[in-house]
Short mmCIF file of C-alpha atoms and ligand atoms in Angstrom, two decimals:
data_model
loop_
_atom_site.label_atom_id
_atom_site.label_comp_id
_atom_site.label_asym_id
_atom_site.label_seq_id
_atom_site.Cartn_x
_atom_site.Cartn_y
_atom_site.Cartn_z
CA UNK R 1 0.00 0.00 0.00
CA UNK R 2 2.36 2.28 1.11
CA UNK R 3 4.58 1.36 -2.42
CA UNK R 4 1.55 2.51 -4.07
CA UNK R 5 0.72 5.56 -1.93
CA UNK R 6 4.67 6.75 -2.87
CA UNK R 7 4.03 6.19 -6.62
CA UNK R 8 1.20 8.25 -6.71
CA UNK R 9 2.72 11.25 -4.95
CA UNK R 10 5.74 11.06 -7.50
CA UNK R 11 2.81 10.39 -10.33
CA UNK R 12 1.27 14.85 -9.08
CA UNK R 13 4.44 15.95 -8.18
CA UNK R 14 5.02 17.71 -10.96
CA UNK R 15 1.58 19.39 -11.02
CA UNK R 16 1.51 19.86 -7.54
CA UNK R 17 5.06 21.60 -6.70
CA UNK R 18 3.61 25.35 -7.19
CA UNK R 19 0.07 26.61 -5.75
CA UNK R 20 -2.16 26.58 -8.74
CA UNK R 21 -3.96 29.12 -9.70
CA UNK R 22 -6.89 28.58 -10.24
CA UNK R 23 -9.13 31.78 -10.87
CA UNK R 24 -7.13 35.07 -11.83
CA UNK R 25 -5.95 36.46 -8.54
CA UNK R 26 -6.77 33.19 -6.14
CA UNK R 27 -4.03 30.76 -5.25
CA UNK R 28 -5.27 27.24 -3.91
CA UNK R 29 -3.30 25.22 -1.23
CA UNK R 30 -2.72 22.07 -2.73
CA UNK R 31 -3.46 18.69 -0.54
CA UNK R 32 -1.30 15.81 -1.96
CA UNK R 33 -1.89 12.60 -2.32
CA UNK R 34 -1.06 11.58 1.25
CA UNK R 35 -3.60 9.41 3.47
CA UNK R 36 -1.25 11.01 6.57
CA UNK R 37 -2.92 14.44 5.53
CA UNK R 38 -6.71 14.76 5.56
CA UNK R 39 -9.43 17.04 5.44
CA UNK R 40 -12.34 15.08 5.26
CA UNK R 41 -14.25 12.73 8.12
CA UNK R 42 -13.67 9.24 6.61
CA UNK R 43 -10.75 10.13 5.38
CA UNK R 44 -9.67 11.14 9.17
CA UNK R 45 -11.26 8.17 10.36
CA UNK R 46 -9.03 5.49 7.62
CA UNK R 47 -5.82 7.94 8.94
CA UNK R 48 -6.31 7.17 12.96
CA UNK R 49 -6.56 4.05 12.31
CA UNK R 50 -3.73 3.42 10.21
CA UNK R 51 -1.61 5.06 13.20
CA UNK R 52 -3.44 2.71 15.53
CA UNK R 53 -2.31 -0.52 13.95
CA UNK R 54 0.75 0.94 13.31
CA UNK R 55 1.29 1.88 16.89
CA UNK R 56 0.13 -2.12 17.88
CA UNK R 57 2.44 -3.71 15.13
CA UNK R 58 5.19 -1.13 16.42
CA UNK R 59 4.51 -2.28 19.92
CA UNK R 60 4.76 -5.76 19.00
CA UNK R 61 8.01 -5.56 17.31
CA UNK R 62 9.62 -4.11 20.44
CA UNK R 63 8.31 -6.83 22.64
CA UNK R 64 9.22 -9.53 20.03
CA UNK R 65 12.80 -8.43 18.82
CA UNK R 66 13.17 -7.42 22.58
CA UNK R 67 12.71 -11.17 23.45
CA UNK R 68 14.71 -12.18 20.66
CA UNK R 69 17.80 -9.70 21.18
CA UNK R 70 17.60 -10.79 25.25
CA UNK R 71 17.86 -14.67 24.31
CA UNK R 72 20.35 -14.81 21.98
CA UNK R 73 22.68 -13.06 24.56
CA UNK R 74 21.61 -14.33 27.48
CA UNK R 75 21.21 -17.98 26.39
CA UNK R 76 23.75 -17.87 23.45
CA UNK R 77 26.12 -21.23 23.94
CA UNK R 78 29.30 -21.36 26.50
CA UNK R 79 32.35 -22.35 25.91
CA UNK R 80 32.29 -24.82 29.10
CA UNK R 81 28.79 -25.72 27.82
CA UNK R 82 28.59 -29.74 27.01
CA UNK R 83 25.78 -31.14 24.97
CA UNK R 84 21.77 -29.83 24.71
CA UNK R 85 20.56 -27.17 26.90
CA UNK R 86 18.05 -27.82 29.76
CA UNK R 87 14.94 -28.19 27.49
CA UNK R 88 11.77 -26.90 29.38
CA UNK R 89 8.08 -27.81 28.23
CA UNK R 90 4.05 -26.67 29.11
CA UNK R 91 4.65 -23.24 31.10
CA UNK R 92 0.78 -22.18 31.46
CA UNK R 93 1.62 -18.54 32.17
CA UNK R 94 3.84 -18.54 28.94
CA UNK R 95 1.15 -20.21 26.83
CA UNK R 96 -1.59 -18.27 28.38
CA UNK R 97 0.00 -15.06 27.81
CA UNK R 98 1.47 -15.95 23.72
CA UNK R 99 -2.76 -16.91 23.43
CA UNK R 100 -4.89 -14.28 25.59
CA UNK R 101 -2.70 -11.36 23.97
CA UNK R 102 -2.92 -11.91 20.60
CA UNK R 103 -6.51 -12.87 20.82
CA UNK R 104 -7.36 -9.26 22.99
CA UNK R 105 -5.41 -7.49 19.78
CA UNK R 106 -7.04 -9.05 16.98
CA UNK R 107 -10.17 -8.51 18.96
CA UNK R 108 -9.50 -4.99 19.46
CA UNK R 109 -8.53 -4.10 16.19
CA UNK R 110 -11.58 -5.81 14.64
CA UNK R 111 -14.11 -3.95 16.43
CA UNK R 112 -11.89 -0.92 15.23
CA UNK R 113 -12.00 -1.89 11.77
CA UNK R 114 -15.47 -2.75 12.18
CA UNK R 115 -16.63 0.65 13.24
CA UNK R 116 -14.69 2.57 10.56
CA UNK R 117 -15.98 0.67 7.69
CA UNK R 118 -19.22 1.64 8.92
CA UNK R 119 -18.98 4.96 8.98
CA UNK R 120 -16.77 5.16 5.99
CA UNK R 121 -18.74 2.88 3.64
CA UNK R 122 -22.51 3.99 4.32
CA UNK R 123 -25.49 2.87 2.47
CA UNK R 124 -27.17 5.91 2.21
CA UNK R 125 -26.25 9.61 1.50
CA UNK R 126 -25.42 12.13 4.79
CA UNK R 127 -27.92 14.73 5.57
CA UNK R 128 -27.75 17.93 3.01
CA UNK R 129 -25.11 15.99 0.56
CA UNK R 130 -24.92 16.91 -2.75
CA UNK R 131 -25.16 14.45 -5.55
CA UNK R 132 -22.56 13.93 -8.15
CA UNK R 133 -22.19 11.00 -10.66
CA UNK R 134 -18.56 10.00 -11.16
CA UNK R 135 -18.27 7.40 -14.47
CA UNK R 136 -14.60 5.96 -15.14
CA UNK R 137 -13.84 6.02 -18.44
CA UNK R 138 -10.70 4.31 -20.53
CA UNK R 139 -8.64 6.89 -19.25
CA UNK R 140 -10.35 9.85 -18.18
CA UNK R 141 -13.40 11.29 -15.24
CA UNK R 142 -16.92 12.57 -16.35
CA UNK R 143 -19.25 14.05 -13.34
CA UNK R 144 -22.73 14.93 -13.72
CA UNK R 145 -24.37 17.50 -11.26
CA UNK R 146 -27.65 16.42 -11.64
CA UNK R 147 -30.14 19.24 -10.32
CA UNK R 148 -33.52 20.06 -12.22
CA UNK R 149 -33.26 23.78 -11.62
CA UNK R 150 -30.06 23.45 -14.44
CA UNK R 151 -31.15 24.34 -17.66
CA UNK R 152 -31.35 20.68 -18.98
CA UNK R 153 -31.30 18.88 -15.69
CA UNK R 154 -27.62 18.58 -15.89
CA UNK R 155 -24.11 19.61 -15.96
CA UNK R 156 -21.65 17.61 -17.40
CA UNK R 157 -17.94 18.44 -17.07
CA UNK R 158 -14.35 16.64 -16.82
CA UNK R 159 -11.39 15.69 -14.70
CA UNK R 160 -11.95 18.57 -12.92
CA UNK R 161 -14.66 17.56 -10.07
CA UNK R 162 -15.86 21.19 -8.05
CA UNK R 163 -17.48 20.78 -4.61
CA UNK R 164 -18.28 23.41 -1.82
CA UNK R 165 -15.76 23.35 0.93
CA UNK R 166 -17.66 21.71 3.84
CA UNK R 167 -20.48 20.25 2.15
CA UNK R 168 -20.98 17.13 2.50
CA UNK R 169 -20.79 14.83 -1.07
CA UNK R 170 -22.08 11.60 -2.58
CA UNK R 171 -20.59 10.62 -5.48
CA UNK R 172 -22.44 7.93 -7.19
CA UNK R 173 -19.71 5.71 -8.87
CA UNK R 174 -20.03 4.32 -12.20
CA UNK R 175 -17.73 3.11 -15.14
CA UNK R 176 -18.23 3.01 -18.51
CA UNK R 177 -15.64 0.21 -19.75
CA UNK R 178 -13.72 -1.61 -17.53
CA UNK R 179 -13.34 -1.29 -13.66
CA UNK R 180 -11.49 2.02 -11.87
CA UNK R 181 -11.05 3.13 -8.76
CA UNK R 182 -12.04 6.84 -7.16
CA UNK R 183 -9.29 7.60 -4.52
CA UNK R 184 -8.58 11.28 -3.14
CA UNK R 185 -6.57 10.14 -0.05
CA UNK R 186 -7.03 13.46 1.97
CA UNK R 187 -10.84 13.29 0.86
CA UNK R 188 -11.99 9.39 1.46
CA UNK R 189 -10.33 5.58 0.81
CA UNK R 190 -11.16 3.78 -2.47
CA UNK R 191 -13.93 2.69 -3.89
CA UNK R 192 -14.24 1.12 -7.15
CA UNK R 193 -16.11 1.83 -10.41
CA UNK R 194 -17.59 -1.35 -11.50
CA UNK R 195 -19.50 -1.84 -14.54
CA UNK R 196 -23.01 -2.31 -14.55
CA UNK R 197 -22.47 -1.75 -11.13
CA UNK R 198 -23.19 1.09 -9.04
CA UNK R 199 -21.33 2.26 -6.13
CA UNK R 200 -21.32 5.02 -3.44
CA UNK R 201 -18.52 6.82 -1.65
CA UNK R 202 -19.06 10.74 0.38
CA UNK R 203 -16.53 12.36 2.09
CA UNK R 204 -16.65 16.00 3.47
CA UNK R 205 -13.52 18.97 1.87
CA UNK R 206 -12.91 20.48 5.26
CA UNK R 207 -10.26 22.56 3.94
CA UNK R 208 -10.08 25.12 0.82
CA UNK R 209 -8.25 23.88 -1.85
CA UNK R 210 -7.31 21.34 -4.89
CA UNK R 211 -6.98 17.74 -3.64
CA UNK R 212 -5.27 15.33 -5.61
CA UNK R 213 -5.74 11.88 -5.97
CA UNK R 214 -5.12 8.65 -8.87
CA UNK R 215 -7.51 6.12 -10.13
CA UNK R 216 -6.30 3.26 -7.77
CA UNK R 217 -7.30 -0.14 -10.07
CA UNK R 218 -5.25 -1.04 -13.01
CA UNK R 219 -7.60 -0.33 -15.79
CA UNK R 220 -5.19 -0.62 -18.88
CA UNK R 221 -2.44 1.54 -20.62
CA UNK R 222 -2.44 4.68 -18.98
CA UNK R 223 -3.88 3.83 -15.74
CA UNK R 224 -1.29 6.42 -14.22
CA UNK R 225 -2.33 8.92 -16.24
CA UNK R 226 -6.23 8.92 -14.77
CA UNK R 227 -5.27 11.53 -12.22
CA UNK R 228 -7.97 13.18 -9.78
CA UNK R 229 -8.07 16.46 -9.22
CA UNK R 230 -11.15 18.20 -7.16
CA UNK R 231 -11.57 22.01 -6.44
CA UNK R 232 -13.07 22.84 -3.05
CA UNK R 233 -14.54 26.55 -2.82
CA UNK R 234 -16.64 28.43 -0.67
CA UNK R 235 -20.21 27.85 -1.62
CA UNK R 236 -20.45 30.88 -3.28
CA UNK R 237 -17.50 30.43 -5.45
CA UNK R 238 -18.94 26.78 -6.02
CA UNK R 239 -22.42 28.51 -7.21
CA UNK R 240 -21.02 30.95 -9.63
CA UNK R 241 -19.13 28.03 -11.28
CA UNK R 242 -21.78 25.77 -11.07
CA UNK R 243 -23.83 28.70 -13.11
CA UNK R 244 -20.99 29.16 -15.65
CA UNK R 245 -20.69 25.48 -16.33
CA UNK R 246 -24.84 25.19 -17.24
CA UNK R 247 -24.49 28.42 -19.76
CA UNK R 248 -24.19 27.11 -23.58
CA UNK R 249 -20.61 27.30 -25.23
CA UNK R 250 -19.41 30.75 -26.58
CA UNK R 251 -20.26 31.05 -30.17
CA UNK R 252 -17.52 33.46 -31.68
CA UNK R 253 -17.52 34.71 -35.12
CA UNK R 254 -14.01 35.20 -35.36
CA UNK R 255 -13.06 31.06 -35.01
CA UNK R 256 -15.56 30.02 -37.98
CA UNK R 257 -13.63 27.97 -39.26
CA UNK R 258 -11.94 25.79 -36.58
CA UNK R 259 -15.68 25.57 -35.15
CA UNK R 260 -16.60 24.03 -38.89
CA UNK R 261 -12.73 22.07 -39.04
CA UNK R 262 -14.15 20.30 -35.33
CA UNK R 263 -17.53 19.60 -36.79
CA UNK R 264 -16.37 18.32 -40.07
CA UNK R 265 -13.64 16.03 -38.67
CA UNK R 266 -14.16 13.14 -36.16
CA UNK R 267 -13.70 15.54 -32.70
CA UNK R 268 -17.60 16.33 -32.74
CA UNK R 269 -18.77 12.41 -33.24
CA UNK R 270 -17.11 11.64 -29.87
CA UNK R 271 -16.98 15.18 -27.30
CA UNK R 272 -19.74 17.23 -26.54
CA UNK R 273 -19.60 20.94 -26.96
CA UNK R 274 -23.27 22.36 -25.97
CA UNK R 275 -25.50 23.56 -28.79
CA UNK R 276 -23.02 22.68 -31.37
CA UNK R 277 -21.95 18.92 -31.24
CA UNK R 278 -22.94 15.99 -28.94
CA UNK R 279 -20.63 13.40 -28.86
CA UNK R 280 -20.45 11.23 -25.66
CA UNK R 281 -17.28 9.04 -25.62
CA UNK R 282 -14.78 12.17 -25.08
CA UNK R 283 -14.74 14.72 -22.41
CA UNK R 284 -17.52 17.34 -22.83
CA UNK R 285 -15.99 20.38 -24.15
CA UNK R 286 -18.22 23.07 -23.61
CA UNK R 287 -16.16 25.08 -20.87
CA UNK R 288 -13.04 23.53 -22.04
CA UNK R 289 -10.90 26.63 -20.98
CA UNK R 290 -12.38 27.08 -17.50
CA UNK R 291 -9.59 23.70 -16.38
CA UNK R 292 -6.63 23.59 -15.52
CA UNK R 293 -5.15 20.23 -17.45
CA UNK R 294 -6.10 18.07 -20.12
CA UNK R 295 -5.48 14.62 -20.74
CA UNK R 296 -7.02 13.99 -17.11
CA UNK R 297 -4.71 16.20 -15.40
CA UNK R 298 -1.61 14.77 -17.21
CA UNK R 299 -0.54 18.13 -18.67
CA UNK R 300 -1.40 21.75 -17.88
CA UNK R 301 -3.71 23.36 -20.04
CA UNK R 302 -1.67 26.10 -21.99
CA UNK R 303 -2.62 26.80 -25.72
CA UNK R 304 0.89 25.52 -27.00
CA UNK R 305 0.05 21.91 -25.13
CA UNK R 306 -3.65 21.95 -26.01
CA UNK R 307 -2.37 22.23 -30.28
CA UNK R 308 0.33 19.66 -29.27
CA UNK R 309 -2.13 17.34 -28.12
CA UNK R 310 -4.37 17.84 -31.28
CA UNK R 311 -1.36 17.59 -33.43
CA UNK R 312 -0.52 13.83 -31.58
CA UNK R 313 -2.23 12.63 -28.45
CA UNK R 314 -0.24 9.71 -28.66
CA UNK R 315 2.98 11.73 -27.85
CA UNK R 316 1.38 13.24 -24.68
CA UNK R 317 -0.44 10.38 -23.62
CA UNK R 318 0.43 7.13 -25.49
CA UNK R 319 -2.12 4.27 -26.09
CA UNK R 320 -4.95 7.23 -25.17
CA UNK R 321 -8.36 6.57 -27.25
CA UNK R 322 -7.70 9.78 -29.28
CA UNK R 323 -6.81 9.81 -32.56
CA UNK R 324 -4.64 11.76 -34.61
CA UNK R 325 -6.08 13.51 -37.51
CA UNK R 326 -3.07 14.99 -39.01
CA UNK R 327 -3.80 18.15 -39.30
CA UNK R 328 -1.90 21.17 -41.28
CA UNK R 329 -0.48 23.43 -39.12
CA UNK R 330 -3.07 26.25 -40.51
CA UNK R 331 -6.11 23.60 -39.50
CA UNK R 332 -4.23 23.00 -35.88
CA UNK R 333 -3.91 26.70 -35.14
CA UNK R 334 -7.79 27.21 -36.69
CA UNK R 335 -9.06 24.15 -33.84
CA UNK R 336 -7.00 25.43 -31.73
CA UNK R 337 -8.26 28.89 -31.34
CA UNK R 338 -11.64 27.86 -30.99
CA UNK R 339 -11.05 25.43 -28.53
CA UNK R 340 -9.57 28.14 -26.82
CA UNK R 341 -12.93 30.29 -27.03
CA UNK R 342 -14.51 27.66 -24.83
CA UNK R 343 -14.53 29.23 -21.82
CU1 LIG B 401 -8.76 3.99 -14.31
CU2 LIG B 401 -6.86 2.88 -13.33
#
């Protein structure tokens, strides 16, 4: 676990060495990938009792080695010494103590366990949480706020998952190839995304900021490049995003033709821009420009990247489900300017 927990800091580091900014004039703290620092209840609850059995299995190595270190010197063979040691069988207070202790620590540490899953894994949503769908995808994260006061029901976005800061959240888990895994270590453990399958997980952003996290179930190529990233704001913040994100795409004159390049081409048969195209096997790019990555948090989103990654996904992300379409460099800078009117 901890081999794993290491891999995934290295996996952000990059992304996560400066603050990030994430609205003009706001820096966010960044929480890393760390199940040692959380901000959320179950999170809190999977941390204390990591330390717990650590603090038992640290316990138990002091006694043990301590037994073992003692014996070898006090015991350890004499020169004078002639034949087998005294050999000494059936001590009750020895066996009774090598079977009673274990079996109170075990105990212990189940009904520990026990009450942790509990909490951690409920079966139904906490009071006041907000809803969002989570569905894995080959390699990628698509949420759905679903909310009938949005014009259309719905707001679809990706990789980029927006709560309120201390609002509690149930993410309904879902996966639309193979099986994922949703794991924010300051924010919650893992849960996976099962096909046909639909599971729960909620946890609680006590803390402002942009948590990071890594799908956590081998799901093919570029499993390590399915990074998590969620934004925790003030409610307020949350709502006026949450507002921008339900307004149709920007329709600007001025990009014509990469608008007509994207609907001619295969981009509009598999991403969704509102109003204009409505692909569903790509990340919905109706607010493109209001993220901070692409490629599900693999690479900043700058305008020089964002062409690069039309020109050849595979170069940024190898084995990744997009193609490329060879562009000229006239069509690449003509998509790429209105992508980059998608805010
Ligand atoms: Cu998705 Cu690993």
């Amino acid at each position: 676990m901890f081999g794993v927990m290491f891999a995934c800091a290295l996996g952000t580091a990059a992304l996560a060495a400066d603050p990030v900014v994430c609205a003009p004039g706001t820096e966010m703290p960044v929480m890393n990938p760390a199940i040692f620092d959380t901000a959320s209840p179950p999170a809190q609850q999977i941390e204390s009792m990591a330390w717990l059995v650590m603090g038992i299995c640290a316990g138990i190595f002091v006694v043990v080695e301590g037994i073992l270190v003692y014996s070898i010197v006090k015991f350890r063979r004499r020169k004078a010494q002639q034949g087998d040691p005294v050999q000494l069988y059936g001590s009750n207070p020895i066996e009774l103590a090598w079977t009673v202790v274990p079996l109170l620590i075990v105990f212990t540490l189940g009904l520990v366990t026990i009450r942790v899953i509990r909490d951690v894994e409920r079966t139904e949503p906490p009071e006041g949480a907000m809803e969002v769908v989570a569905i894995g995808h080959q390699w990628w994260w698509e949420y759905r706020y679903v909310d009938p006061s949005l014009p259309g029901g719905q707001v679809v976005i990706a990789n980029e998952l927006h709560v309120p800061v201390n609002k509690p959240v149930w993410l309904r888990l879902e996966s639309a190839d193979v099986i994922h895994s949703w794991w924010v270590p300051a924010l919650s453990g893992k849960i996976d995304l099962v096909p046909n399958h639909t599971n729960h997980l909620w946890f609680v952003a006590e803390k402002q900021g942009l948590y990071l996290g890594q799908c956590a179930e081998y799901c093919g190529n570029q499993h390590a490049g399915m990074l998590l990233r969620v934004v925790a704001t003030p409610q307020e913040q949350f709502d006026a995003w949450l507002a921008a994100q339900a307004a149709p795409a920007v329709d600007d004159q001025s990009v014509a033709m990469g608008k007509s390049i994207f609907m001619e081409l295969a981009c509009s048969t598999c991403h969704s821009v509102q109003g204009v195209s409505d692909g569903a096997f790509a990340p919905d790019l109706t607010h493109l420009m209001s993220r901070q990555t692409i490629a599900s948090g693999v690479v900043p989103l700058t305008r020089d990247n964002l062409r690069a990654w039309l020109d050849d996904p595979q170069s940024l992300k190898p084995q990744c489900n997009m193609p490329s379409l060879k562009l000229s460099d006239n069509e690449l800078d003509a998509v790429t300017d209105y992508l980059c009117t998608l805010k």
